[in-house]
PDB file of C-alpha atoms in Angstrom:
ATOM      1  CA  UNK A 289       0.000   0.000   0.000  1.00 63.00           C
ATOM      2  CA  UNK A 290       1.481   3.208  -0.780  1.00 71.00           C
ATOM      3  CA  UNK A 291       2.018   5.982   1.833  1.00 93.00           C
ATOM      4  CA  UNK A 292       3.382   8.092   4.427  1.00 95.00           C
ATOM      5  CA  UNK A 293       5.695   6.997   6.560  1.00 96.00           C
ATOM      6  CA  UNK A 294       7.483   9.634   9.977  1.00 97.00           C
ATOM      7  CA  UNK A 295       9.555   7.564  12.462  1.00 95.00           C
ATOM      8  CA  UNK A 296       9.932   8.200  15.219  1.00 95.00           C
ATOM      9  CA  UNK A 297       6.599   8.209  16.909  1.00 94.00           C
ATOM     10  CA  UNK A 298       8.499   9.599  19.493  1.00 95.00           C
ATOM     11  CA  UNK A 299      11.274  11.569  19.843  1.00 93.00           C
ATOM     12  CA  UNK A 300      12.814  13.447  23.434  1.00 91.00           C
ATOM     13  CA  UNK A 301      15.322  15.784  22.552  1.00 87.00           C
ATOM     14  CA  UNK A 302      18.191  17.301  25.015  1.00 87.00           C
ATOM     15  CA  UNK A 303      19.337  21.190  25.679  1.00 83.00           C
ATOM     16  CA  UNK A 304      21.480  21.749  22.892  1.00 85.00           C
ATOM     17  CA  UNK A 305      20.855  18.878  20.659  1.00 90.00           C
ATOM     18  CA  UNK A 306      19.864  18.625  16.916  1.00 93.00           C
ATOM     19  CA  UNK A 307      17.595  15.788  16.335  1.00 94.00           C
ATOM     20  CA  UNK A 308      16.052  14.635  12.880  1.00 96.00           C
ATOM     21  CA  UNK A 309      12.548  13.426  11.521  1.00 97.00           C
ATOM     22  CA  UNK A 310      12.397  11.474   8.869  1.00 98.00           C
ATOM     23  CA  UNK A 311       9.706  11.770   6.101  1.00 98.00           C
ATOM     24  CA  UNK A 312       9.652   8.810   3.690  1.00 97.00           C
ATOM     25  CA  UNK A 313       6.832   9.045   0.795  1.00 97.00           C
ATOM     26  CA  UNK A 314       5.573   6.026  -1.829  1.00 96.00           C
ATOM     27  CA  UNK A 315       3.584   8.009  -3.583  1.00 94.00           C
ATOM     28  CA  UNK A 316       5.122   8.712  -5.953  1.00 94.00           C
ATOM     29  CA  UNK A 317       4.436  12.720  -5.453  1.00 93.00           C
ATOM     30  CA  UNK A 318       6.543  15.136  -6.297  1.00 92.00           C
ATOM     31  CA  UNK A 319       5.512  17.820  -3.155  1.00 92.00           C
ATOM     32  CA  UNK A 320       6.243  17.481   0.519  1.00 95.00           C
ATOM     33  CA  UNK A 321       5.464  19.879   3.487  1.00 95.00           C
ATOM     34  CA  UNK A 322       6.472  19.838   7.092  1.00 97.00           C
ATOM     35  CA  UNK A 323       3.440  21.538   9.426  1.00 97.00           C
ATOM     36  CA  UNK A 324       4.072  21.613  13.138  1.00 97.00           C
ATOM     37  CA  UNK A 325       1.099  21.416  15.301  1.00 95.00           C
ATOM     38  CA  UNK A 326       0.260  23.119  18.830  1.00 93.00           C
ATOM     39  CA  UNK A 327      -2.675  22.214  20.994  1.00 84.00           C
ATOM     40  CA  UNK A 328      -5.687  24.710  20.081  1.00 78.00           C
ATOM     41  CA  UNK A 329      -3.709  25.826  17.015  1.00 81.00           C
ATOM     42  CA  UNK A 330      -3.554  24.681  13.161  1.00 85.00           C
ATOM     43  CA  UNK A 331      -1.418  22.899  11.371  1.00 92.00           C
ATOM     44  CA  UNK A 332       1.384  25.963  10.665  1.00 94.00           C
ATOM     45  CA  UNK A 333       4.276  24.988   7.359  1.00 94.00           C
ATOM     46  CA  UNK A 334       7.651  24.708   8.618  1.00 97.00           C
ATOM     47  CA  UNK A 335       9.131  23.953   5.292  1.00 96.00           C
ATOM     48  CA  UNK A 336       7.545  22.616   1.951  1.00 94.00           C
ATOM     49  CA  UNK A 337       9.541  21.206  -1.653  1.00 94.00           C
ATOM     50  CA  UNK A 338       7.880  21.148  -4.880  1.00 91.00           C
ATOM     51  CA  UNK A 339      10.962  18.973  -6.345  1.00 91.00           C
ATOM     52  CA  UNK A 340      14.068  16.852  -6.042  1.00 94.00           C
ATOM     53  CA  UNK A 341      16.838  19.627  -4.621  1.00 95.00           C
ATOM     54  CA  UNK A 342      14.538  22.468  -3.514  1.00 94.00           C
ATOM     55  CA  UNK A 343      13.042  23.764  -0.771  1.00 95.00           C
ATOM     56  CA  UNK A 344      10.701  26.776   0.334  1.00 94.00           C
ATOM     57  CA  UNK A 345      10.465  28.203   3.923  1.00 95.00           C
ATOM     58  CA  UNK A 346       7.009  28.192   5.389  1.00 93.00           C
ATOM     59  CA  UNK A 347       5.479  30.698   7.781  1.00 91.00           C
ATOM     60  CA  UNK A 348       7.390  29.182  10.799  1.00 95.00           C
ATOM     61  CA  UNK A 349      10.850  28.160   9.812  1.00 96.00           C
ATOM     62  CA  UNK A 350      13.187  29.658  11.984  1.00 96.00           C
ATOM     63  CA  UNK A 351      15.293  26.991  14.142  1.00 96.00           C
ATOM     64  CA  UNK A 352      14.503  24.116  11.541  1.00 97.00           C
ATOM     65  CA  UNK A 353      16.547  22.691   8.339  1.00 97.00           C
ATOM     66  CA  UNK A 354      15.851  20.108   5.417  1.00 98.00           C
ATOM     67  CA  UNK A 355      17.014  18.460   2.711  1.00 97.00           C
ATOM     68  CA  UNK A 356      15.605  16.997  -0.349  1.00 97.00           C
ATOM     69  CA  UNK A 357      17.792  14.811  -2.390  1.00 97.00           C
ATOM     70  CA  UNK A 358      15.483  11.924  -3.181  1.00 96.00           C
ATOM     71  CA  UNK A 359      11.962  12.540  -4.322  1.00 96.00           C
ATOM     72  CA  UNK A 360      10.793   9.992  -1.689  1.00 97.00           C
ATOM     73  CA  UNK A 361      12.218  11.611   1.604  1.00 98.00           C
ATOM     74  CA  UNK A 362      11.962  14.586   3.230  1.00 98.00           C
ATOM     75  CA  UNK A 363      14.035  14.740   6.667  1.00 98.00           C
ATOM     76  CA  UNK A 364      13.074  17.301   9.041  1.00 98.00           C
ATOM     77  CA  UNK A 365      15.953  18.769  11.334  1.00 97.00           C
ATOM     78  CA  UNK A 366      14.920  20.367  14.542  1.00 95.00           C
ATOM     79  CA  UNK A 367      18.538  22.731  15.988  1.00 93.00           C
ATOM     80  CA  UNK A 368      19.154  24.092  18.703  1.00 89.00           C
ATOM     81  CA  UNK A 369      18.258  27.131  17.871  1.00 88.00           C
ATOM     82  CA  UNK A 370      14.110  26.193  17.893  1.00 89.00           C
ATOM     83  CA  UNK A 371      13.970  26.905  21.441  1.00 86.00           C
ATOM     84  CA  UNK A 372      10.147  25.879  21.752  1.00 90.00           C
ATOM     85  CA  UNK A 373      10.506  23.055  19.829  1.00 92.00           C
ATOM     86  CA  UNK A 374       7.530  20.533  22.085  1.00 94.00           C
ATOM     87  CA  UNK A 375       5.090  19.976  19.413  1.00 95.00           C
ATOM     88  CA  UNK A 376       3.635  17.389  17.245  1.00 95.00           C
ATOM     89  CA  UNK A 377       5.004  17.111  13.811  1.00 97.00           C
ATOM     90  CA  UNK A 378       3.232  16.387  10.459  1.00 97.00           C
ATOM     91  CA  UNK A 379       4.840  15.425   7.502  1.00 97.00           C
ATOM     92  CA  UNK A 380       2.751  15.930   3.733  1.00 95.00           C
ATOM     93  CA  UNK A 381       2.839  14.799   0.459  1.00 94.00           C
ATOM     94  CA  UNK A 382       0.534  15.688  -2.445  1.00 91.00           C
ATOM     95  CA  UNK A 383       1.263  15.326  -6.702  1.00 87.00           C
ATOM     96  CA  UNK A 384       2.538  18.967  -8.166  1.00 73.00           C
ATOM     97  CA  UNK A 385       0.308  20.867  -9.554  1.00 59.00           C
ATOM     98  CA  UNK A 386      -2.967  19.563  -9.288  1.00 60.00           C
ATOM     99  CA  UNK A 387      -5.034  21.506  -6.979  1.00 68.00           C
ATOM    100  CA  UNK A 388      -7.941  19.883  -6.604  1.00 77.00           C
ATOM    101  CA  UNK A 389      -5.613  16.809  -4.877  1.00 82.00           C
ATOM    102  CA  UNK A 390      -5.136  16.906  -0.973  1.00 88.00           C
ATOM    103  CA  UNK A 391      -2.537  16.223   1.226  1.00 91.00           C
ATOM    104  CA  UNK A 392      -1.457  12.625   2.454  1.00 93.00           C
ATOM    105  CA  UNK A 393      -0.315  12.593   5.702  1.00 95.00           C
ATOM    106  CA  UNK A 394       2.058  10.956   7.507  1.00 95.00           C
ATOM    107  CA  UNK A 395       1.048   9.599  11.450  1.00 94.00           C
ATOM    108  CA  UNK A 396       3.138  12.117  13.082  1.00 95.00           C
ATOM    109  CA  UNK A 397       5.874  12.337  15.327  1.00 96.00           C
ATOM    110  CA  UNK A 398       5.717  13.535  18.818  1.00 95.00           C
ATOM    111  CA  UNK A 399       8.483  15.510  20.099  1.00 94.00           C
ATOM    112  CA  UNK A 400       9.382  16.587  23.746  1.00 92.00           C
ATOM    113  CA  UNK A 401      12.217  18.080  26.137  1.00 85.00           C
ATOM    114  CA  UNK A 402      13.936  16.292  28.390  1.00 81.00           C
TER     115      UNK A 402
ATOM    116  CA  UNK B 147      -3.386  38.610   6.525  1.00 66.00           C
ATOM    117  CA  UNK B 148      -4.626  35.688   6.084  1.00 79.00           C
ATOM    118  CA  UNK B 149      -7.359  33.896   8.834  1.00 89.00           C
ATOM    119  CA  UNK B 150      -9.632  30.987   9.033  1.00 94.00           C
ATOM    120  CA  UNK B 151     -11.966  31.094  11.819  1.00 95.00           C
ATOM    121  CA  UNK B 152     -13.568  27.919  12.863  1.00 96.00           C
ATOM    122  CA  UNK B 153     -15.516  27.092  16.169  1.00 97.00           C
ATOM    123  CA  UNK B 154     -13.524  25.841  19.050  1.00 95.00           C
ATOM    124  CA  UNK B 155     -16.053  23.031  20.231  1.00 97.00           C
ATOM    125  CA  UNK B 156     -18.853  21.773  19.576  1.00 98.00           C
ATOM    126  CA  UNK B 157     -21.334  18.429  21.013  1.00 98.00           C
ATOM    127  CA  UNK B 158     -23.958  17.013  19.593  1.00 97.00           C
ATOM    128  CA  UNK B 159     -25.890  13.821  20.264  1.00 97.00           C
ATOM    129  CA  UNK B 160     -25.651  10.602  18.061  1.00 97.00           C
ATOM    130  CA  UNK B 161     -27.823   9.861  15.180  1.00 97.00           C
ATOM    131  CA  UNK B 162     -28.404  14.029  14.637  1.00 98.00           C
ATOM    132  CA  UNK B 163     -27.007  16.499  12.332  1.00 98.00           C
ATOM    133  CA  UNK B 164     -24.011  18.944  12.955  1.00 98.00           C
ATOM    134  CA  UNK B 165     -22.999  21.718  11.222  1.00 98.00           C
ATOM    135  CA  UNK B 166     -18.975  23.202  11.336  1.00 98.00           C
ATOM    136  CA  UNK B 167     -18.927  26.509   9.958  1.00 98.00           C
ATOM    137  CA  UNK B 168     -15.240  28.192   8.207  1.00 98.00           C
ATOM    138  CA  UNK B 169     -14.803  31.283   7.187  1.00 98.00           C
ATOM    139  CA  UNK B 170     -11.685  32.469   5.688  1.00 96.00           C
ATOM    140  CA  UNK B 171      -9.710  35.560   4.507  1.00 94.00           C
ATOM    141  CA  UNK B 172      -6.776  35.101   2.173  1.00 89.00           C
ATOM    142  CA  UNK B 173      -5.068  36.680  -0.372  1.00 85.00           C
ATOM    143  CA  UNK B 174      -5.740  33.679  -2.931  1.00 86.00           C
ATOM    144  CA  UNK B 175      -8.078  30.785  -3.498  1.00 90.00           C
ATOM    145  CA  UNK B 176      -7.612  27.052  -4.738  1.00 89.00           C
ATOM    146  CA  UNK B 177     -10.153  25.395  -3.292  1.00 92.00           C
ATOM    147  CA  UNK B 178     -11.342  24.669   0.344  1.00 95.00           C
ATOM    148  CA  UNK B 179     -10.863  21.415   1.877  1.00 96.00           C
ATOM    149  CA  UNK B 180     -11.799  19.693   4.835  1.00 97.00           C
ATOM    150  CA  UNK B 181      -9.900  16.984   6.628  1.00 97.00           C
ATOM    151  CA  UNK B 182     -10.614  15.084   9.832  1.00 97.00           C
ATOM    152  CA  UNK B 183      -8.509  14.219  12.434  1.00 95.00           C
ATOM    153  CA  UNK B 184      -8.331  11.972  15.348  1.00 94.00           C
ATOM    154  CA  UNK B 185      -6.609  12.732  18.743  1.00 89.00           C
ATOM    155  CA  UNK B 186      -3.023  11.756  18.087  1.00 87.00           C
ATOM    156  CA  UNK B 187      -3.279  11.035  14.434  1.00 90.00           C
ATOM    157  CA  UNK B 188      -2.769  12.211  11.462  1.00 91.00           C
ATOM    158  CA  UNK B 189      -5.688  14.444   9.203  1.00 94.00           C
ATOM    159  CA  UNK B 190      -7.715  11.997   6.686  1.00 95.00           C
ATOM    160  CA  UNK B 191      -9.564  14.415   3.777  1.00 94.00           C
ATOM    161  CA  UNK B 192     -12.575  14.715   3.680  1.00 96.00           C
ATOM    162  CA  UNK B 193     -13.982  16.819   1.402  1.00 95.00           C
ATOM    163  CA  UNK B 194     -13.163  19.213  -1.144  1.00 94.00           C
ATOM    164  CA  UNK B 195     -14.789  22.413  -2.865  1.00 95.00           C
ATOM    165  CA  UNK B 196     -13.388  24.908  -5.280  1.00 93.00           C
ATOM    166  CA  UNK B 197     -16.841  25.829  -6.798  1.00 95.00           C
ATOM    167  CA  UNK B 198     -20.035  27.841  -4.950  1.00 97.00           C
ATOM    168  CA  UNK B 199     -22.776  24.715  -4.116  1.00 97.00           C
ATOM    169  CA  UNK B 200     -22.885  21.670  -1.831  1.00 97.00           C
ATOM    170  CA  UNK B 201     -20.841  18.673  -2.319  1.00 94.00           C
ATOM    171  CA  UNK B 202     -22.549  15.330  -0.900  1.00 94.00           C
ATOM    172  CA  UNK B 203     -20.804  12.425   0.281  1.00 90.00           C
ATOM    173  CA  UNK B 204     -22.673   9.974   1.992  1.00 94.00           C
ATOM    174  CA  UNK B 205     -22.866  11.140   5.516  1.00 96.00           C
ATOM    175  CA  UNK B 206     -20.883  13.950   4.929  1.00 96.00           C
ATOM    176  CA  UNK B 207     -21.754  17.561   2.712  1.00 97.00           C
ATOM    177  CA  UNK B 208     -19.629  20.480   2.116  1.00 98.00           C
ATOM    178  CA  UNK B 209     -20.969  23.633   0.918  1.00 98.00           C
ATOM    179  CA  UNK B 210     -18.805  26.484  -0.535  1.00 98.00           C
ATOM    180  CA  UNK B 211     -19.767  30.665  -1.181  1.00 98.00           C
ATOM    181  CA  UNK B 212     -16.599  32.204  -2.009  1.00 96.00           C
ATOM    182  CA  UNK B 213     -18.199  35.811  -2.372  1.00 95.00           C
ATOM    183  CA  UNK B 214     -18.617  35.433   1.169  1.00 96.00           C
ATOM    184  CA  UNK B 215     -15.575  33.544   2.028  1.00 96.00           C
ATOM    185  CA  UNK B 216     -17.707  30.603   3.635  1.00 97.00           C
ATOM    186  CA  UNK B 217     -17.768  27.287   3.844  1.00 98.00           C
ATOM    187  CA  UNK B 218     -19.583  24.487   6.333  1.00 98.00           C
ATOM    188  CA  UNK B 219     -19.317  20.889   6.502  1.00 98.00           C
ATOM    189  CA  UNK B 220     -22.707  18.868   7.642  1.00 98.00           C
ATOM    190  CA  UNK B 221     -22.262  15.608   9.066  1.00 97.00           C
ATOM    191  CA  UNK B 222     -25.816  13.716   9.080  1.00 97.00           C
ATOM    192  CA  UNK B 223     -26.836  10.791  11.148  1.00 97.00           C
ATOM    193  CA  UNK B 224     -23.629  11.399  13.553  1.00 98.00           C
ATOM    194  CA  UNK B 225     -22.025   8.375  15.347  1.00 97.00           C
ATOM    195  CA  UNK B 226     -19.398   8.122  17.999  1.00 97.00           C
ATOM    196  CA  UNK B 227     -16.589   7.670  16.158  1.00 96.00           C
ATOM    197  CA  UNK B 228     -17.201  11.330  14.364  1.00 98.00           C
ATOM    198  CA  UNK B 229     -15.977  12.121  17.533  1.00 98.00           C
ATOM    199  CA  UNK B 230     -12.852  14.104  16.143  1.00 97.00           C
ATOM    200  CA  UNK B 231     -11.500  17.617  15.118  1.00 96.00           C
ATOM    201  CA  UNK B 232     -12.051  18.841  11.752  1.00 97.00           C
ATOM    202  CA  UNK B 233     -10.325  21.052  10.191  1.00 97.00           C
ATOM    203  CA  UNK B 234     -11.216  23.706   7.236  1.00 97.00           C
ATOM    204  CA  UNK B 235      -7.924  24.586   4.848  1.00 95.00           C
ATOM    205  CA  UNK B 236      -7.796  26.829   1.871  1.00 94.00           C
ATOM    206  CA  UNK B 237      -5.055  26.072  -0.761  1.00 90.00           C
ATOM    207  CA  UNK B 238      -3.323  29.148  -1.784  1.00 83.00           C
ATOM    208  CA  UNK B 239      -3.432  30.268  -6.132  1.00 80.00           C
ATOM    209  CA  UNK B 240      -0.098  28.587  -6.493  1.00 70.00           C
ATOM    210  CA  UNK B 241      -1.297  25.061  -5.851  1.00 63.00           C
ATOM    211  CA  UNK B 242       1.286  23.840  -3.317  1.00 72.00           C
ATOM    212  CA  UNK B 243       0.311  26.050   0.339  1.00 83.00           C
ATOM    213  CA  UNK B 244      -2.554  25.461   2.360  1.00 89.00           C
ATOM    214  CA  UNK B 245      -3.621  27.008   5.243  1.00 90.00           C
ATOM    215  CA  UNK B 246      -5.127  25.757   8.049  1.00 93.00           C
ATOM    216  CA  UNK B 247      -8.085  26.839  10.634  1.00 94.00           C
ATOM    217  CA  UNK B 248      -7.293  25.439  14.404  1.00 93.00           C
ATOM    218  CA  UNK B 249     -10.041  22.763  13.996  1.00 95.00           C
ATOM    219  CA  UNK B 250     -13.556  22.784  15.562  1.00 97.00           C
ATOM    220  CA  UNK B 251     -13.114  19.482  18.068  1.00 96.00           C
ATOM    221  CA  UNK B 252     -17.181  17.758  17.819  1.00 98.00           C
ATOM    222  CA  UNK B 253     -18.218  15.522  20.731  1.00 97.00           C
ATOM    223  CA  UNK B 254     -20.568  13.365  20.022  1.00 98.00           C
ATOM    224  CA  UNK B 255     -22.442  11.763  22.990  1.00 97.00           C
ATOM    225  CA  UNK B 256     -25.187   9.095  23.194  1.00 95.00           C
TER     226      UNK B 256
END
């Protein structure tokens, strides 16, 4: 079955320490998004990539890197410098350029402070 | 700017109907979708409108006036396990951003 697929379910991250989602896509679909979700708030875009070897920043992409070198994955860094960074994480695919598809989503991956 | 307002909560009882309003302000339209999504999980779609009128899908309608920047989704003969949050998104002219309302969480109780 194709799909989305974000390990870890959960992640605990130290003061000072990088960690990385991964995003892995058999879709087939050419766009990916990272939204980060709060309680009480909507899904806001960390980062988003219409193709292979490029990226956009979203509306909230401060303290937060990717990469894009295969067309199925989409890692999502978290740095040090996100210095809020307790939230639950959403990774996206959908095919480019047609509207009228929605997003796929991945399960999500749930990330804390120690 | 843009905003999409939906309710914060709402309950209503199984086997009746429940209406989740959206309305939304934003500097370009590409259709209006809906999405649900279970505590802890990820969004499943639901519907999706780009033209003014009602789209019906089984249990589920979505209606879209874009002069008016409005949309609601009706869920009919309501069971427990519509117990969720929905959420209303608009996809930007470009194609590839969507934004997203905070979700209108729907208790449904016997």
């Amino acid at each position: 079955d194709g799909g989305i697929t974000q390990s870890p379910k959960y992640l605990f991250r130290k003061e000072g320490q990088n960690v990385t989602l991964s995003c892995e896509q058999n879709l087939n679909h050419d766009a990916m998004y990272w939204y980060r979700q709060d309680p009480g708030q909507g899904l806001r875009l960390i980062y988003y990539s219409q193709i292979v070897n490029d990226f956009q920043k979203g509306d909230i992409a401060e303290g937060y890197s990717v990469s894009r070198e295969k067309k199925e994955s989409f890692p999502l860094t978290v740095t040090s410098a996100q210095k809020n960074p307790t939230a639950f994480y959403l990774c996206a695919s959908s095919p480019q350029g047609t509207g009228h598809q929605p997003q796929h989503f991945g399960d999500g991956t749930r990330l804390s402070i120690l | 700017g843009q905003n999409i307002d939906q309710p914060t909560e709402m309950t209503a009882t199984e086997g009746a109907i429940v209406q989740i309003n959206c309305t939304y302000q934003t500097s370009g339209f590409n259709g209006l979708f809906w999405y649900q999504q279970h505590a802890g999980e990820a969004p499943t779609f639901l519907s999706y409108n780009v033209l003014d009128g009602l789209e019906e899908k089984g249990r589920f309608s979505s209606f879209l006036s874009r002069s008016k920047g409005y949309s609601y989704l009706l869920l009919k003969e309501l069971q427990m396990k519509d117990s969720a949050s929905y959420l209303c998104a608009v996809r930007d002219t470009g194609g590839f951003k969507t934004i997203f309302g905070a979700g209108t969480r729907l208790f449904v109780k016997a």
